[in-house]
Coordinates of C-alpha atoms and ligand atoms in Angstrom, one line a residue:
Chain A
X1 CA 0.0 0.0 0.0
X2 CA 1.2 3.9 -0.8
X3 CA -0.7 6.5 0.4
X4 CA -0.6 9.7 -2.3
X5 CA -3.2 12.4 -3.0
X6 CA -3.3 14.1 -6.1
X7 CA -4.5 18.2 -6.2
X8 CA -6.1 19.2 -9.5
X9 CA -5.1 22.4 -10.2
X10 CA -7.7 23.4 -12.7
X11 CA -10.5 22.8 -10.7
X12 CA -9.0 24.4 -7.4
X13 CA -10.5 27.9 -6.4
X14 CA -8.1 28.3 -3.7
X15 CA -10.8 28.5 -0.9
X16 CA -8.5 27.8 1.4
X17 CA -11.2 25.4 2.9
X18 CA -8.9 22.8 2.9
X19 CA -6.4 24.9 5.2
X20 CA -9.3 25.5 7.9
X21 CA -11.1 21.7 7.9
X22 CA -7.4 20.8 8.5
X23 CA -7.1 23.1 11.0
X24 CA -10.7 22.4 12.9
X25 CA -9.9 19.2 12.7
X26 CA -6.4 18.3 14.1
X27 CA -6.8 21.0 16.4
X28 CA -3.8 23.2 14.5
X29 CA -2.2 25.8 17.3
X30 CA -3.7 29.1 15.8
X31 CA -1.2 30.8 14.1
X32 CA 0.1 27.4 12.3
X33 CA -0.8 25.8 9.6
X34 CA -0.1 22.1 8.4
X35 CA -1.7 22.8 4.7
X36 CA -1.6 25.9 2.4
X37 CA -2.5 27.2 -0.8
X38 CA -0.5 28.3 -3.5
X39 CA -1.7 30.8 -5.9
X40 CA 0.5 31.3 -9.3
X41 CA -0.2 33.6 -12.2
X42 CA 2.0 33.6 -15.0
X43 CA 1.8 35.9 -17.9
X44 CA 0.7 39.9 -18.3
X45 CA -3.3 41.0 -18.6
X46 CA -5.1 40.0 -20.2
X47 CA -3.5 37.0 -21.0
X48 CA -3.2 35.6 -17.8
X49 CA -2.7 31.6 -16.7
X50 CA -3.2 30.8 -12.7
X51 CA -2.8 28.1 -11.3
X52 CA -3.8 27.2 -7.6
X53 CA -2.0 24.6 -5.3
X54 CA -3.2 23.3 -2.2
X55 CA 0.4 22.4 -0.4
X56 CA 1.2 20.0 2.4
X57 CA 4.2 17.5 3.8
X58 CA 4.6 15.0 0.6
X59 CA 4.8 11.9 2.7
X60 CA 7.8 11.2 0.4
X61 CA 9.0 7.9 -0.2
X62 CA 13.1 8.4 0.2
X63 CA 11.8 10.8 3.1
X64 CA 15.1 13.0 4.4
X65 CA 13.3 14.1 7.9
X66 CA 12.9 10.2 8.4
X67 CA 16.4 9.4 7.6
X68 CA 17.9 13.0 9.2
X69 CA 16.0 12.2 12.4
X70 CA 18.3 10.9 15.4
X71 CA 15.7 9.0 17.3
X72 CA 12.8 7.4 14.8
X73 CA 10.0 9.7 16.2
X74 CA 9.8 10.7 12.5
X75 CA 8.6 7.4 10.9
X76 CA 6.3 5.6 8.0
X77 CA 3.1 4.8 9.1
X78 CA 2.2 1.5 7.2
X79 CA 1.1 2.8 3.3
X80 CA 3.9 5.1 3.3
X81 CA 2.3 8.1 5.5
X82 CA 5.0 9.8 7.5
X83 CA 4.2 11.0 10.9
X84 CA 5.6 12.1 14.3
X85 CA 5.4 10.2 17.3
X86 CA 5.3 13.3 20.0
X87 CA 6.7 11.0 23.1
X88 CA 9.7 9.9 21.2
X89 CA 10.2 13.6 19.7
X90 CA 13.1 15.7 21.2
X91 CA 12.4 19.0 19.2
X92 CA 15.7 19.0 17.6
X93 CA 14.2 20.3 14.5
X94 CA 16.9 18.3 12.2
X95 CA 13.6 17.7 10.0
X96 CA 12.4 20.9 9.6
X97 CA 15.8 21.8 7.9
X98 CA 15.7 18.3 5.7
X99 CA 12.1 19.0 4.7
X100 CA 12.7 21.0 0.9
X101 CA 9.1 21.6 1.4
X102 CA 9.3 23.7 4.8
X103 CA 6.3 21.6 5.5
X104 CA 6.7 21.2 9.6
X105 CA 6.8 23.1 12.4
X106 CA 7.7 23.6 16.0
X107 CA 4.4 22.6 18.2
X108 CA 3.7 25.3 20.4
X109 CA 4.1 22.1 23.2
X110 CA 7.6 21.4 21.7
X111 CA 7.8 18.4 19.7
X112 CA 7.7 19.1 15.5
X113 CA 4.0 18.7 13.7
X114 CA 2.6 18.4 10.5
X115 CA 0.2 17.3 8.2
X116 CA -0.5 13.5 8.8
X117 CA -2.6 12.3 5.7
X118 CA -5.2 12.4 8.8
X119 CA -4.1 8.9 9.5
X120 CA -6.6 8.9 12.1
X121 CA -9.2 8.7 9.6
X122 CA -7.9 6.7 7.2
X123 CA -7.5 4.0 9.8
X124 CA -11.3 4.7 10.0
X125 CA -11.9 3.4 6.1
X126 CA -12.3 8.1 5.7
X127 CA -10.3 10.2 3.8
X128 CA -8.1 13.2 5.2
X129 CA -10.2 16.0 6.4
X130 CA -9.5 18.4 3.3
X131 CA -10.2 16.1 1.1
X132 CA -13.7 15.2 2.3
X133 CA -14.4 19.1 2.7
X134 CA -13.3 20.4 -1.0
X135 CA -16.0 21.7 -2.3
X136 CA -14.8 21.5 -5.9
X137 CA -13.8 17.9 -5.5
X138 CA -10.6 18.8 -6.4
X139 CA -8.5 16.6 -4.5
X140 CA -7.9 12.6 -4.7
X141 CA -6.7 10.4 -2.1
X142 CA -5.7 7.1 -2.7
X143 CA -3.5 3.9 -2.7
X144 CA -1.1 3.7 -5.4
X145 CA -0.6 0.3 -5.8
X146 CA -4.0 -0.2 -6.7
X147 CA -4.8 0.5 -9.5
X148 CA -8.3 0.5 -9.3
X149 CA -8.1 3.0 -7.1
X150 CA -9.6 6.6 -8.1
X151 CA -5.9 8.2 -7.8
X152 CA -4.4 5.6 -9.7
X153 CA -6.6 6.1 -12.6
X154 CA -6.5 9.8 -12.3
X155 CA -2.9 9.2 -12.6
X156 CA -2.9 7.5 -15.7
X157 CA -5.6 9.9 -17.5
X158 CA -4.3 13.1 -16.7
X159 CA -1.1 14.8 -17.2
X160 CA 0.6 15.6 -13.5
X161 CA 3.5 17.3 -12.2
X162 CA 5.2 16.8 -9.1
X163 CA 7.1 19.8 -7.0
X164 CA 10.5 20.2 -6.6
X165 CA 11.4 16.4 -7.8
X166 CA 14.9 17.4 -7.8
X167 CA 15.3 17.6 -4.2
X168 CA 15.3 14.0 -4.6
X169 CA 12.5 12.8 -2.0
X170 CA 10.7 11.3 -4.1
X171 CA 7.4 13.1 -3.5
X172 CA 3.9 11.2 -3.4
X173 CA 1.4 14.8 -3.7
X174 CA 1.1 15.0 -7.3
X175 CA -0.4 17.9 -9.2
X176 CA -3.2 17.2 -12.2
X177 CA -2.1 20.3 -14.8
Chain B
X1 CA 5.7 38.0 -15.6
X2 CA 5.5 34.9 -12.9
X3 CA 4.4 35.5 -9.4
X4 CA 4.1 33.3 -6.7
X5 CA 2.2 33.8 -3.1
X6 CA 0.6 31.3 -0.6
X7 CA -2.9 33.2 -0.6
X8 CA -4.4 30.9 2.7
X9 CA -1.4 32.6 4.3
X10 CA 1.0 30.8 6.5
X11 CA 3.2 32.2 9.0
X12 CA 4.3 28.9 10.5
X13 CA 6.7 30.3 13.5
X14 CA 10.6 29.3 12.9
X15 CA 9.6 28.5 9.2
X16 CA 8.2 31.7 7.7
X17 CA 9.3 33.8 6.2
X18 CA 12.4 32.6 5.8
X19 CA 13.1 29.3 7.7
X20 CA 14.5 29.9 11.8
X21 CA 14.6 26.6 13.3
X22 CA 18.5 27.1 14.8
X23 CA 20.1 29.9 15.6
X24 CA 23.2 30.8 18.3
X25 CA 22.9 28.2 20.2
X26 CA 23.9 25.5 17.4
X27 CA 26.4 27.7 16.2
X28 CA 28.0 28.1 19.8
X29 CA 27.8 24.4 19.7
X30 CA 29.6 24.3 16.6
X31 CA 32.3 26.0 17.4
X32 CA 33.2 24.4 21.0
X33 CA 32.9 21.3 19.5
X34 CA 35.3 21.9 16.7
X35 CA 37.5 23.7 19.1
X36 CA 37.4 20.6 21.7
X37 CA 38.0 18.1 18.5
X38 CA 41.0 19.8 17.6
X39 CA 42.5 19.9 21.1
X40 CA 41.9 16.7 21.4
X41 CA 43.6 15.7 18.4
X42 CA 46.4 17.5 19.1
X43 CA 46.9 15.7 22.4
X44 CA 46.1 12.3 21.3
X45 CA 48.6 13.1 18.0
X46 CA 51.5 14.0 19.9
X47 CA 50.9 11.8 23.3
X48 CA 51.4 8.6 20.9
X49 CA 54.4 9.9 19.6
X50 CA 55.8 10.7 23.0
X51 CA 55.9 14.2 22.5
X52 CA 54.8 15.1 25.9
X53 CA 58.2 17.1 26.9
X54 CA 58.0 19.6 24.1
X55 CA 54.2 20.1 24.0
X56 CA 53.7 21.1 27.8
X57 CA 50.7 22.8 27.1
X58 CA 49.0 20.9 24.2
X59 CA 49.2 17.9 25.9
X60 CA 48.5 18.7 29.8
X61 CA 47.0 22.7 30.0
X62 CA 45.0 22.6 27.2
X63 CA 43.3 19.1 27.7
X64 CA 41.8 20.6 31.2
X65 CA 39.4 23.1 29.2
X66 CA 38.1 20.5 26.9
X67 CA 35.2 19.1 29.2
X68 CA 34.4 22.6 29.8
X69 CA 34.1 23.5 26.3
X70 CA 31.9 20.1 25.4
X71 CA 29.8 20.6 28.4
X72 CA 28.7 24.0 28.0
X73 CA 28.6 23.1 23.6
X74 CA 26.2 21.0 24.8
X75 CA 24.3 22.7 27.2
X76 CA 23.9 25.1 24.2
X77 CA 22.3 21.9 22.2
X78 CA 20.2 21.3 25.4
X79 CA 18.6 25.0 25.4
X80 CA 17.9 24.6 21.5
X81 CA 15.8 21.7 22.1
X82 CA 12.1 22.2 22.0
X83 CA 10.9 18.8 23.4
X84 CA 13.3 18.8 26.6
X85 CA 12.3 16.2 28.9
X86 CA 12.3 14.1 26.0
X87 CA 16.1 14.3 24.8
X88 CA 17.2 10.6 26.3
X89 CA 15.3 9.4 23.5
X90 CA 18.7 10.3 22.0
X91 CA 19.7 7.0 23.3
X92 CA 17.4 4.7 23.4
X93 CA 18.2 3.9 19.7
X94 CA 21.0 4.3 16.7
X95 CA 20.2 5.6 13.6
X96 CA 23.3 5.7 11.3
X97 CA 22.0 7.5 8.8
X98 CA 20.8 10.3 11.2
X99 CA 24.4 12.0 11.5
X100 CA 22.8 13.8 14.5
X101 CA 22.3 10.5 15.9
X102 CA 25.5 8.9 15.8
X103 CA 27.1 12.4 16.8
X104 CA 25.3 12.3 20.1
X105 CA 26.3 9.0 20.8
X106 CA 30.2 10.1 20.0
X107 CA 29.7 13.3 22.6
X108 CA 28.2 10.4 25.1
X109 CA 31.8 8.6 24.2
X110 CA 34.0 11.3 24.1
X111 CA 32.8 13.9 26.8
X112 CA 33.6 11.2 30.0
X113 CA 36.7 10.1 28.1
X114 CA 37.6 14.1 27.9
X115 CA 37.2 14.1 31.6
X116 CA 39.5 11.3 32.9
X117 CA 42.0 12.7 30.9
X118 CA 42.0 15.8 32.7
X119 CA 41.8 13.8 35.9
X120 CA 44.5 11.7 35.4
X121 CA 46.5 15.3 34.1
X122 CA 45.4 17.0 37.5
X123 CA 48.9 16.1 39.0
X124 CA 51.3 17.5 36.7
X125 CA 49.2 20.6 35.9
X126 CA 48.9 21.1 39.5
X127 CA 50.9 19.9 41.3
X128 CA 51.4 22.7 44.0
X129 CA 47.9 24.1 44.8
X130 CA 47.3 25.7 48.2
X131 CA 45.1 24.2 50.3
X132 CA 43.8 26.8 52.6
X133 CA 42.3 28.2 49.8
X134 CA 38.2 27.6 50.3
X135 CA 37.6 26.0 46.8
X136 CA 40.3 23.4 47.0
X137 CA 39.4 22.5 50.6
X138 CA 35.8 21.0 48.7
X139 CA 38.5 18.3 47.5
X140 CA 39.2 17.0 50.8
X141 CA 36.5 14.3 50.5
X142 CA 38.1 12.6 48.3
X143 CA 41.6 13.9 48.7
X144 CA 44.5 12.8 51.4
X145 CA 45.5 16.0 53.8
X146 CA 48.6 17.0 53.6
X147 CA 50.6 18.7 56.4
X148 CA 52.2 21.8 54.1
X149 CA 48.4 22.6 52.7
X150 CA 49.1 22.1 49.3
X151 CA 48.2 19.0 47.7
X152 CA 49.3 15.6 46.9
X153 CA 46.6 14.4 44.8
X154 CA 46.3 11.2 47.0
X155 CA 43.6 9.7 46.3
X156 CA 41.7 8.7 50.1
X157 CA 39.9 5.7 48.9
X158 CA 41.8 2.4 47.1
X159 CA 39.4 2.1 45.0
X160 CA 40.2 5.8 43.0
X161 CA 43.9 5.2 43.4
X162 CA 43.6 1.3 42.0
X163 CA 41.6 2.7 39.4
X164 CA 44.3 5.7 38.2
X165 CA 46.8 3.2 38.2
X166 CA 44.7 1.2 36.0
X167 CA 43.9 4.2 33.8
X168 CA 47.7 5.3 33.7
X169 CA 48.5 1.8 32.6
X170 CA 46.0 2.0 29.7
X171 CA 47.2 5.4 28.5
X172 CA 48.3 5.0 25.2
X173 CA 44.3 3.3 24.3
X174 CA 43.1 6.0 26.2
X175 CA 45.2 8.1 23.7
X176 CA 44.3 6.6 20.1
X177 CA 40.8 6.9 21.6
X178 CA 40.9 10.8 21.7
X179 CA 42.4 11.1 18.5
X180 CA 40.3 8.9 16.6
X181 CA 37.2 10.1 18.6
X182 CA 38.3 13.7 18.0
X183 CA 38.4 13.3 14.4
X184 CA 34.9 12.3 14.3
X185 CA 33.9 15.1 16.6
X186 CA 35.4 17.4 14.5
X187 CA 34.2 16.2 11.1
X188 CA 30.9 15.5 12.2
X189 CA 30.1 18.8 13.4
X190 CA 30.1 19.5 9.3
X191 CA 28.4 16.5 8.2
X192 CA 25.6 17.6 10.5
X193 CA 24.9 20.2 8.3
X194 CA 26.1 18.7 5.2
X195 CA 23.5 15.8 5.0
X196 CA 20.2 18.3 4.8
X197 CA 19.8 18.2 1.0
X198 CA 17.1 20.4 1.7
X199 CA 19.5 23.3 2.1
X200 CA 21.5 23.5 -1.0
X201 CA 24.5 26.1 1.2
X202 CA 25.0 23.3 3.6
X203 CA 24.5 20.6 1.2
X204 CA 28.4 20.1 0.0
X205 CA 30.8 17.2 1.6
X206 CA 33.5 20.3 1.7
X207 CA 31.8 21.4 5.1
X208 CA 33.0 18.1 6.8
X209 CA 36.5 19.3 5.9
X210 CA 36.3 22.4 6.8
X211 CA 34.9 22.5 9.8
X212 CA 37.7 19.9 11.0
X213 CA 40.0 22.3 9.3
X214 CA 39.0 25.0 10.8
X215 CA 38.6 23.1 14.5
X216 CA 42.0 22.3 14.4
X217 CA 43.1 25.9 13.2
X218 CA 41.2 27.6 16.4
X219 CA 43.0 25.2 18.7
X220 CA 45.9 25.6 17.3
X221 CA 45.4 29.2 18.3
X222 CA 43.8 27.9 21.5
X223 CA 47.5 26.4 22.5
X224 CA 48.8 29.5 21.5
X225 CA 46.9 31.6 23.5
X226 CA 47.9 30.1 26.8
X227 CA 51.2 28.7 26.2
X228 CA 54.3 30.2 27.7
X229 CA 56.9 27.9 25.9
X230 CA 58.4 29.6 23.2
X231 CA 58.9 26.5 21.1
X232 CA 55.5 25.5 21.8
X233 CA 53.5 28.4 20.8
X234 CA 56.2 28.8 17.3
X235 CA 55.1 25.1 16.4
X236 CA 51.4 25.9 16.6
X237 CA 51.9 29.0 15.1
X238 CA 53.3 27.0 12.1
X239 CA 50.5 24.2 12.5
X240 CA 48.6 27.0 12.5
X241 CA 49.7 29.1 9.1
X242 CA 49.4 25.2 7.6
X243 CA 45.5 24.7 8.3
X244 CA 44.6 28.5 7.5
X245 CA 45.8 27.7 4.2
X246 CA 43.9 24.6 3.7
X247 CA 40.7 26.4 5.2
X248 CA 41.2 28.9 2.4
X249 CA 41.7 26.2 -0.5
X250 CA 38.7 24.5 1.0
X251 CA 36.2 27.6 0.5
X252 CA 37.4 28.8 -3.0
X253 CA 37.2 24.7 -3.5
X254 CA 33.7 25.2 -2.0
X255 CA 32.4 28.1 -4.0
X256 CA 34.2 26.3 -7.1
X257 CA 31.5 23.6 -6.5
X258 CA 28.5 26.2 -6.1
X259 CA 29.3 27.8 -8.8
X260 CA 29.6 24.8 -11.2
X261 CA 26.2 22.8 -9.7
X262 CA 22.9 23.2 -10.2
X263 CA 20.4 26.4 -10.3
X264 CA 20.0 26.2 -6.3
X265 CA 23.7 26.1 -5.6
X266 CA 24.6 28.9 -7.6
X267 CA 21.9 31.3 -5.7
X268 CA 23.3 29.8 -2.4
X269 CA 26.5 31.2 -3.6
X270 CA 25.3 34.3 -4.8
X271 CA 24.5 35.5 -1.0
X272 CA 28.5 35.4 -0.4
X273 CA 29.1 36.7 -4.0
X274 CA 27.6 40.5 -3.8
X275 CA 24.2 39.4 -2.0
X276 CA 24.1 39.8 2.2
X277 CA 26.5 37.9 3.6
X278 CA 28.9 39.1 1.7
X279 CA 30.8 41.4 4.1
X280 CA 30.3 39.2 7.1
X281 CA 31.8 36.4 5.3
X282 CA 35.0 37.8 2.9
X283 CA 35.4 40.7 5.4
X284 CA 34.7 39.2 8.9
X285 CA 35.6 35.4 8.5
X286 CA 38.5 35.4 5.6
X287 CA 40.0 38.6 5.9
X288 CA 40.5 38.9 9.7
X289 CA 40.0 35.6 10.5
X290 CA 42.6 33.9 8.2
X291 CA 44.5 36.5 5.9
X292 CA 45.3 38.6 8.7
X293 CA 46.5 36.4 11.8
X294 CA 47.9 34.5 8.7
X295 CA 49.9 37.5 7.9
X296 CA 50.9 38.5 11.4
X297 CA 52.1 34.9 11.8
X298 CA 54.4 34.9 9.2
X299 CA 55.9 38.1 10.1
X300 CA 56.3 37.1 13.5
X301 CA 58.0 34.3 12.1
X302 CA 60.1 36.5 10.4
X303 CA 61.4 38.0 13.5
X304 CA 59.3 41.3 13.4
X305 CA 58.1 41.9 17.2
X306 CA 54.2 41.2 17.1
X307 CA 51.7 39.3 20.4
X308 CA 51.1 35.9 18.8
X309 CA 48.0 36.6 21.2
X310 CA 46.5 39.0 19.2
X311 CA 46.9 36.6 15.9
X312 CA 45.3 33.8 18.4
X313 CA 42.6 35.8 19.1
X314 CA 41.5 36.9 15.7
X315 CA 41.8 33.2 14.8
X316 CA 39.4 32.2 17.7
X317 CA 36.6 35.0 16.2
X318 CA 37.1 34.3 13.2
X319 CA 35.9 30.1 13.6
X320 CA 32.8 31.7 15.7
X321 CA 31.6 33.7 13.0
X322 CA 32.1 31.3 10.6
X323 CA 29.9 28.8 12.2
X324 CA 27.3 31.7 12.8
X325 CA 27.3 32.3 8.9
X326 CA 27.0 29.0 7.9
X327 CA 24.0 28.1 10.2
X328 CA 22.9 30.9 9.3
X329 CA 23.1 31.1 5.6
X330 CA 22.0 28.0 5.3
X331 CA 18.7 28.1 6.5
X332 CA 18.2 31.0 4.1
X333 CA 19.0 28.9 0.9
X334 CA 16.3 26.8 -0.3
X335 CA 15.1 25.0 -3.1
X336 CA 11.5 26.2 -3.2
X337 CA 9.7 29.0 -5.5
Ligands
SF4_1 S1 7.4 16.7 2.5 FE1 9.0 17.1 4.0 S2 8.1 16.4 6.0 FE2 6.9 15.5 4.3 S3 7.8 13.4 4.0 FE3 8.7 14.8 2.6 S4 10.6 15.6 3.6 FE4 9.3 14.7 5.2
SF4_2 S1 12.5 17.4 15.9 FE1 11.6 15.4 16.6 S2 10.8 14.4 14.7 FE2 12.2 16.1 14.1 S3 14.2 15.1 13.8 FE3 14.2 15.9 15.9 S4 13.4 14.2 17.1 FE4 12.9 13.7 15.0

């Protein structure tokens, strides 16, 4: 099993309800924020492209804040999700400077935070909280090895990007161009 | 025309706008670190080649400050720590690839060895301390009294003088142990930045070099600094001249690299080629740091009457701000947008 979610960029408004349901939902300190939204306009008026981009941790598969992190609190969940284990977390922040994404943060109570693929609900057969609240169904969130599944085939029908490949982390949050 | 902006907004604290997760304290730790490494290496360099009449001060003086230096390096790494009560999770597990991992495991190593070798020193480097005076007089739990007040360094239990005699025995171990531990200390304060390809400044294997390089250059000046032997302080003063030049070949050989690599590398150079660490860097760390105690070296080689202490010192500064920049610059280069 690999966990990945896919974003499509046409079809994103950039509400930003994604950032909020993540927020409400994992109870987010306020002033943080474990998702984001990109917005990107190329071009001069009135020939203007934009593209929106809702952001978060990857969950890379060669992930450098699991291999940078000196006592395994930084881990894969099984299906590839990377998360944080608070008790074993020293707040070293070693994986805030491997992440190329600058996708975690310092927890107000000390140990390092960020987005989860709301394991907690995909334990639960649900997908992650900003998933389930797009209201332009923008967002896919699926197993990659199955290729049945609906981000498989969105995959393999749509022309993606991915962000920064060159970091070399292998990223698993694709973007449908 | 391309603009970029995260319109949900995100301020993350540390991370935005430009990423803050370390600041003095890792450099301070840095630079004791490299400074203990290099004094150690010293003393474990010339110990096994029984050098320990001409290097007075390398091999006994110097040696005492080292724990000081590593405990207070890491006192620095203790305030930097966000989850505190958690950090002897540090040892509940090994993770080779996590060079901050095996690094605390070498300090766990290398900090009680640092200590017994100051111990086991305590007799030569003092060996006439008064008594009467109140600090010392603490030592009389474990120390014999003499009758003259100044002290004999007798242990008062068998089991401490068994155990010196043991340790005294062992010495040359204890020795290879220091240098090859201090070698690892000293390289392995660059690796730890080296191995976040995330931050395309840090991300070069020259930073292991260099900041051994430049560990052994500040203790070099270290040695200098409180020697009183002549012939001592005109060695390190030579070993000295010797590893500023390699620390200079190894940052053009750095920026050489930059400048040759990918998009990322190039702008991470750019900040020490005209952008804003530009001054702090060429002015600050090479200039006064290197070229000029470099220069005042040699002349004092020459014969011309110059302090070496003044040299030493600028030496010293100069390895501090270099560890400042780099942490520093490093978390300012990135790969994103
Ligand atoms: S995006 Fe960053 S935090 Fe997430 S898995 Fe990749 S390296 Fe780790
Ligand atoms: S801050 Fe926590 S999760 Fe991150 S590297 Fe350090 S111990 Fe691991």
């Amino acid at each position: 099993m690999r966990y990945a979610m896919a974003i499509d960029t046409l079809k994103c408004v950039g509400c930003s309800d994604c950032v909020v349901a993540c927020q409400t939902e994992n109870n987010v300190p306020i002033g943080y924020c474990r998702d984001w939204v990109v917005e990107v306009t190329e071009g001069t008026y009135p020939q203007l492209a934009l593209e929106n981009r809702s952001e978060r941790c990857c969950h890379c598969e060669n992930a450098a804040c699991v291999r940078c992190c000196p006592t395994g609190a930084s881990h894969k969940e099984e299906g590839g999700i990377v998360v944080v284990t608070h008790e074993k977390c020293i707040g070293c922040a070693a994986c805030i400077q491997s992440c190329p994404y600058d996708a975690r943060y310092t927890h107000p109570d000390g140990y390092v935070d960020k987005c989860t693929f709301c394991l907690h609900r995909v334990n639960e057969g649900l997908k992650p909280a900003c998933v389930s609240v797009c209201p332009t169904k923008c967002m896919y969130f699926g197993d990659l090895d199955n290729p049945e599944s609906e981000i498989s085939k969105v995959l393999k029908n749509r022309k993606w990007k991915l962000l920064i490949p060159e970091a070399g982390t292998d990223p698993k949050l694709y973007f449908l161009v | 025309m391309r603009e970029e902006i995260i319109i949900s907004g995100r301020m993350n604290k540390g991370v935005d706008p430009i990423l803050h997760a370390w600041g003095w304290e890792i450099a301070v730790y840095l630079f004791l670190g490299g400074l203990a490494a290099g004094l150690l290496i010293y003393a474990g360099f010339y110990a096994i080649r029984n050098k320990e009449k001409n290097f007075f001060t390398a091999l006994k003086i110097a040696p005492m400050f080292v724990p000081f230096f590593l405990i207070v390096g890491l006192m620095a790494l203790f305030i930097d720590l966000h989850h505190k009560l958690y950090f002897w999770r540090l040892y509940t597990t090994i993770h080779l690839n996590s060079p901050m991992s095996w690094g605390a495991w070498t300090l766990l190593v290398i900090t009680p060895l640092s200590i017994i070798y100051a111990v086991l020193n305590l007799k030569t480097v003092f060996p006439q301390f008064n008594f009467s005076n109140k600090y010392i007089q603490y030592l009389s739990f474990t120390i014999e009294k003499t009758e003259d007040k100044t002290i004999n360094w007798n242990w008062k239990f068998k089991w401490m003088r068994d155990l010196e005699t043991f340790l005294n025995k062992k010495k040359l171990i204890l020795m290879w142990a220091l240098l090859i531990y201090g070698i690892i200390l000293g390289i392995y304060t660059g690796i730890l930045l080296s191995a976040f390809n995330a931050r395309p400044f840090w991300n070069t294997s020259v930073l292991g070099m260099l900041f051994l390089v430049s560990g052994l250059s500040t203790a070099a000046a270290f040695i200098m600094l409180i020697s009183k032997d002549h012939e001592e302080i005109k060695w390190f003063s030579k070993i000295d001249l010797a590893m500023i030049g390699i620390e200079l070949f190894l940052i053009i050989h750095m920026f050489m690299g930059f400048l040759a690599s990918t998009q990322v590398q190039i702008e991470a150079a750019r900040m020490f080629l005209g952008g804003q660490y530009t001054f702090v860097f060429w002015g600050m760390v090479v200039f006064m740091g290197l070229l000029l105690p470099a220069l005042l070296e040699i002349m004092e080689l020459r014969g011309y009457k110059i302090n070496h202490r003044f040299a030493a010192v600028l030496i010293l500064l100069g390895g501090f701000i270099l560890r400042f920049v780099i942490v520093y610059a490093g978390q300012s280069s990135r790969y994103l947008y």
